[in-house]
C-alpha positions as a printed NumPy array, in Angstrom:
array([[  0.225,   0.015,   0.079],
       [  2.695,   2.455,   0.84 ],
       [  5.227,   1.344,  -2.324],
       [  1.131,   2.576,  -4.263],
       [  0.838,   5.429,  -2.428],
       [  4.608,   6.859,  -3.106],
       [  5.227,   5.698,  -6.765],
       [  1.668,   6.79 ,  -7.25 ],
       [  0.095,   3.333,  -8.384],
       [  2.894,   2.661, -10.32 ],
       [  4.564,  -0.365,  -8.453],
       [  3.511,  -2.765,  -4.906],
       [  7.365,  -2.883,  -4.475],
       [  8.557,  -1.495,  -1.252],
       [ 12.248,  -1.25 ,  -2.799],
       [ 11.079,  -0.477,  -6.676],
       [  9.013,   1.999,  -6.047],
       [ 11.734,   4.642,  -4.7  ],
       [ 12.748,   4.464,  -8.37 ],
       [  8.876,   5.609,  -9.36 ],
       [  8.127,   8.858,  -6.96 ],
       [  5.916,  11.402,  -8.351],
       [  5.781,  14.708,  -8.526],
       [  3.871,  16.213,  -5.157],
       [  0.768,  16.704,  -6.289],
       [  0.492,  13.175,  -7.981],
       [  1.801,  12.113,  -4.466],
       [ -0.935,  13.967,  -2.672],
       [ -3.871,  12.481,  -5.213],
       [ -2.186,   9.396,  -4.454],
       [ -2.988,   9.246,  -0.433],
       [ -6.459,  11.081,  -1.446],
       [ -7.253,   7.284,  -4.031],
       [ -5.707,   5.44 ,  -1.395],
       [ -8.125,   6.889,   1.512],
       [-10.817,   6.394,  -0.649],
       [-10.674,   2.994,  -1.472],
       [-10.81 ,   2.219,   2.132],
       [-13.849,   4.508,   2.53 ],
       [-15.323,   2.554,  -0.318],
       [-14.427,  -1.072,   0.973],
       [-16.455,  -0.164,   3.958],
       [-19.124,   0.526,   2.853],
       [-18.697,   4.067,   1.191],
       [-17.791,   5.371,   5.207],
       [-21.36 ,   4.022,   6.473],
       [-19.359,   2.421,   9.22 ],
       [-16.459,   5.035,   9.468],
       [-16.218,   7.852,  11.837],
       [-13.674,   9.883,  11.865],
       [-11.278,  10.741,  14.684],
       [ -8.495,  13.675,  14.072],
       [ -5.812,  14.341,  16.954],
       [ -4.893,  17.838,  16.21 ],
       [ -2.592,  17.715,  19.279],
       [  1.633,  17.453,  19.331],
       [  1.555,  18.924,  16.241],
       [  4.967,  18.444,  14.629],
       [  6.072,  19.876,  11.316],
       [  7.03 ,  16.731,  10.557],
       [  4.919,  13.596,   9.611],
       [  3.766,  10.502,  11.907],
       [  6.058,   8.087,  10.04 ],
       [  9.646,  10.459,  10.442],
       [ 11.121,   8.601,  13.412],
       [ 12.858,  11.622,  14.929],
       [  9.872,  14.819,  14.109],
       [ 10.578,  18.175,  14.725],
       [  8.81 ,  19.333,  18.638],
       [  6.027,  20.714,  17.854],
       [  5.88 ,  25.098,  18.41 ],
       [  2.37 ,  25.083,  19.162],
       [  0.09 ,  23.888,  21.727],
       [ -2.296,  21.587,  21.097],
       [ -6.046,  22.312,  19.508],
       [ -8.019,  19.419,  20.263],
       [ -9.713,  16.216,  19.216],
       [-12.5  ,  16.501,  15.881],
       [-14.606,  14.172,  14.527],
       [-17.411,  13.582,  11.5  ],
       [-18.507,  10.646,   9.187],
       [-16.927,  13.422,   6.265],
       [-13.271,  12.423,   6.08 ],
       [-12.655,  16.145,   4.16 ],
       [-14.998,  18.206,   5.718],
       [-12.986,  16.562,   9.194],
       [ -9.4  ,  17.373,   7.493],
       [-10.354,  20.776,   6.142],
       [-11.642,  22.175,   9.769],
       [ -8.066,  20.763,  11.154],
       [ -6.111,  22.887,   8.589],
       [ -8.66 ,  25.768,   9.067],
       [ -8.074,  25.923,  12.662],
       [ -4.072,  25.706,  11.848],
       [ -4.299,  28.478,   9.955],
       [ -6.479,  30.891,  12.269],
       [ -4.727,  29.854,  14.934],
       [ -4.099,  32.863,  17.358],
       [ -0.053,  32.343,  17.521],
       [  1.692,  33.899,  20.337],
       [  5.354,  33.29 ,  21.303],
       [  6.164,  30.511,  22.137],
       [  3.137,  29.546,  20.852],
       [  3.104,  29.779,  17.153],
       [  1.528,  28.03 ,  14.236],
       [  3.894,  29.63 ,  12.064],
       [  6.473,  26.25 ,  11.362],
       [  3.488,  24.286,  10.322],
       [  1.88 ,  26.859,   8.151],
       [  4.827,  27.225,   5.979],
       [  5.383,  23.298,   5.97 ],
       [  1.943,  22.844,   4.794],
       [  2.62 ,  25.558,   2.043],
       [  5.361,  24.97 ,   0.909],
       [  4.158,  20.453,   0.268],
       [  1.179,  22.024,  -1.211],
       [ -0.415,  20.426,   1.251],
       [ -4.132,  21.671,   0.882],
       [ -3.889,  19.757,  -2.35 ],
       [ -5.201,  16.176,  -1.188],
       [ -7.797,  17.886,   0.01 ],
       [ -8.639,  19.508,  -2.774],
       [ -8.272,  15.866,  -4.849],
       [-10.047,  14.044,  -2.291],
       [-13.311,  16.672,  -2.772],
       [-12.986,  16.352,  -6.856],
       [-12.856,  12.697,  -6.417],
       [-16.117,  12.525,  -4.591],
       [-14.375,  11.412,  -0.91 ],
       [-16.356,  14.027,   1.063],
       [-17.306,  18.085,   0.767],
       [-15.277,  20.932,   2.449],
       [-17.773,  22.696,   3.731],
       [-17.812,  22.097,   7.213],
       [-19.758,  23.382,  10.43 ],
       [-18.19 ,  22.921,  13.581],
       [-20.218,  22.316,  17.206],
       [-18.356,  22.349,  20.099],
       [-19.968,  19.639,  22.536],
       [-17.826,  20.356,  25.603],
       [-19.675,  22.944,  27.049],
       [-21.842,  21.035,  29.766],
       [-18.423,  19.321,  30.914],
       [-15.977,  22.35 ,  31.68 ],
       [-19.494,  23.82 ,  33.888],
       [-19.301,  20.156,  35.277],
       [-15.06 ,  20.818,  36.071],
       [-15.513,  24.009,  37.325],
       [-17.8  ,  23.35 ,  39.685],
       [-15.83 ,  20.19 ,  41.408],
       [-12.287,  21.729,  41.949],
       [-14.095,  25.233,  42.945],
       [-13.097,  27.231,  40.343],
       [-14.37 ,  30.575,  38.993],
       [-13.666,  30.299,  35.137],
       [-12.931,  28.306,  31.993],
       [-11.993,  29.474,  28.973],
       [-11.826,  27.215,  25.458],
       [-10.361,  27.928,  23.004],
       [ -8.768,  26.297,  19.655],
       [ -8.725,  22.923,  21.927],
       [ -6.787,  24.912,  24.699],
       [ -8.758,  25.18 ,  28.094],
       [ -7.355,  27.363,  30.736],
       [ -8.756,  27.643,  34.177],
       [ -8.927,  30.686,  36.368],
       [-10.007,  31.086,  40.178],
       [ -9.902,  34.566,  40.926],
       [-13.016,  35.961,  42.569],
       [-15.495,  38.386,  40.518],
       [-14.531,  39.68 ,  37.25 ],
       [-10.719,  39.699,  37.5  ],
       [-10.161,  36.841,  35.222],
       [-12.406,  38.263,  32.374],
       [-10.388,  41.52 ,  32.857],
       [ -6.806,  40.061,  32.668],
       [ -7.949,  38.468,  29.683],
       [ -9.195,  40.572,  27.724],
       [ -6.963,  43.492,  28.563],
       [ -3.498,  41.19 ,  28.361],
       [ -4.688,  38.24 ,  26.209],
       [ -8.018,  38.96 ,  23.876],
       [ -7.493,  36.505,  21.647],
       [ -8.288,  33.637,  24.176],
       [-11.685,  35.077,  24.249],
       [-12.089,  35.869,  20.145],
       [-14.897,  32.828,  19.286],
       [-13.748,  30.757,  23.003],
       [-16.321,  28.624,  25.261],
       [-17.008,  30.078,  28.181],
       [-17.867,  28.497,  31.45 ],
       [-18.518,  31.173,  34.49 ],
       [-20.391,  29.932,  37.806],
       [-21.574,  33.391,  37.757],
       [-22.777,  35.76 ,  35.012],
       [-24.148,  39.337,  36.212],
       [-23.995,  42.743,  33.448],
       [-20.407,  42.986,  34.085],
       [-19.018,  39.541,  33.232],
       [-21.267,  39.933,  29.743],
       [-20.149,  43.228,  28.733],
       [-16.332,  41.549,  29.264],
       [-17.729,  38.615,  27.341],
       [-19.643,  40.611,  24.7  ],
       [-16.645,  42.664,  23.9  ],
       [-14.143,  39.863,  23.81 ],
       [-16.437,  38.126,  20.829],
       [-17.078,  34.777,  23.066],
       [-19.173,  32.45 ,  21.111],
       [-20.769,  30.516,  23.202],
       [-21.401,  30.726,  27.676],
       [-22.231,  27.946,  30.287],
       [-23.089,  29.181,  33.554],
       [-25.197,  28.063,  36.629],
       [-26.781,  31.545,  37.23 ],
       [-26.94 ,  34.798,  35.303],
       [-29.139,  38.06 ,  36.357],
       [-31.489,  39.031,  33.634],
       [-29.789,  42.256,  32.428],
       [-26.301,  39.995,  31.537],
       [-28.906,  37.688,  29.397],
       [-30.343,  40.107,  27.654],
       [-26.686,  42.144,  26.527],
       [-25.477,  38.412,  25.656],
       [-28.655,  37.97 ,  23.601],
       [-28.496,  40.967,  22.21 ],
       [-24.493,  40.309,  20.592],
       [-25.815,  37.052,  19.366],
       [-24.035,  34.99 ,  22.52 ],
       [-24.948,  31.769,  22.605],
       [-26.059,  31.203,  26.153],
       [-26.156,  27.956,  28.143],
       [-27.989,  29.017,  32.527],
       [-29.487,  26.895,  34.958],
       [-31.538,  29.651,  36.672],
       [-32.03 ,  33.354,  35.386],
       [-32.265,  35.817,  38.237],
       [-33.224,  39.843,  38.468],
       [-29.642,  41.194,  39.995],
       [-26.467,  39.687,  41.61 ],
       [-27.096,  39.955,  44.607],
       [-23.932,  40.648,  47.174],
       [-21.818,  38.381,  49.217],
       [-24.297,  39.582,  52.105],
       [-27.015,  38.817,  50.015],
       [-28.288,  42.43 ,  51.527],
       [-28.207,  44.135,  48.402],
       [-27.151,  44.678,  44.958],
       [-23.633,  44.096,  43.944],
       [-21.28 ,  46.475,  44.341],
       [-19.672,  46.193,  41.211],
       [-22.801,  45.545,  39.119],
       [-24.212,  48.398,  40.514],
       [-21.289,  51.257,  38.73 ],
       [-23.125,  50.018,  35.557],
       [-26.468,  50.077,  35.994],
       [-26.871,  53.083,  33.88 ],
       [-24.588,  52.136,  30.853],
       [-26.367,  51.368,  27.792],
       [-23.62 ,  49.327,  26.135],
       [-21.261,  46.561,  26.195],
       [-18.384,  48.949,  25.309],
       [-19.172,  51.699,  27.916],
       [-19.499,  48.91 ,  30.158],
       [-15.99 ,  47.503,  29.788],
       [-14.818,  51.376,  29.803],
       [-16.6  ,  51.742,  33.121],
       [-14.711,  48.536,  35.052],
       [-11.414,  49.329,  34.246],
       [-11.934,  52.956,  35.094],
       [-12.988,  51.819,  38.088],
       [-11.283,  48.808,  38.347],
       [ -8.072,  48.751,  36.337],
       [ -6.879,  45.783,  34.866],
       [ -5.753,  42.676,  37.244],
       [ -2.316,  41.409,  37.726]])
């Protein structure tokens, strides 16, 4: 099988195949055709679910016994009944990865581009193995909220398969993230025990995709709904109370008169500063 792939179908001899290596695109098309052969053998994919573990992302092939060390963090695990859509989603996640110092996707992107790696997906779609169209559905929000409650945490943020844990009280962690690492919020799934208007304003301004919480205030839910952010909650309350349960939370009271998320965030940073 390996000989057929590397020689683009010329020979099955593992030694002789290296005398018949083809140009890069022919090799990539051969890989797509080989995948289709397996797919078709098992009932045209009706008995297969495809799972990509997008972790430990070296620039080198997994057949390399001494691959280069990964330069970016893990993204996560994706699954689909369509292998083409699955691979396209994984490539898009790499190309849109929010690279930072010490967590950089540029080397992997360069390797994919320089080897015309996308052509395997292009050819797989062309020969009918699957579609390059997809929609990513997050399935781990409820699990995140369970982890939050079980471990005494206040906030979990999941983005590009990476989950960060936070334990400060109030909105300190959210303010710190939007001020210092806004890319971690953009498109993220957030689990927070308690979401009031203050937290909601940071979530909206940060471009969060969806939120899971135990308790949400009505003003917070209204703000998130208006921004089109998906909200999952156990209980809705009129307002967030202070710790003595004798009145409104003092942080919430600072933004009662603010009409939008941007104004709320500006007031919060002016009043509270940026947490260390």
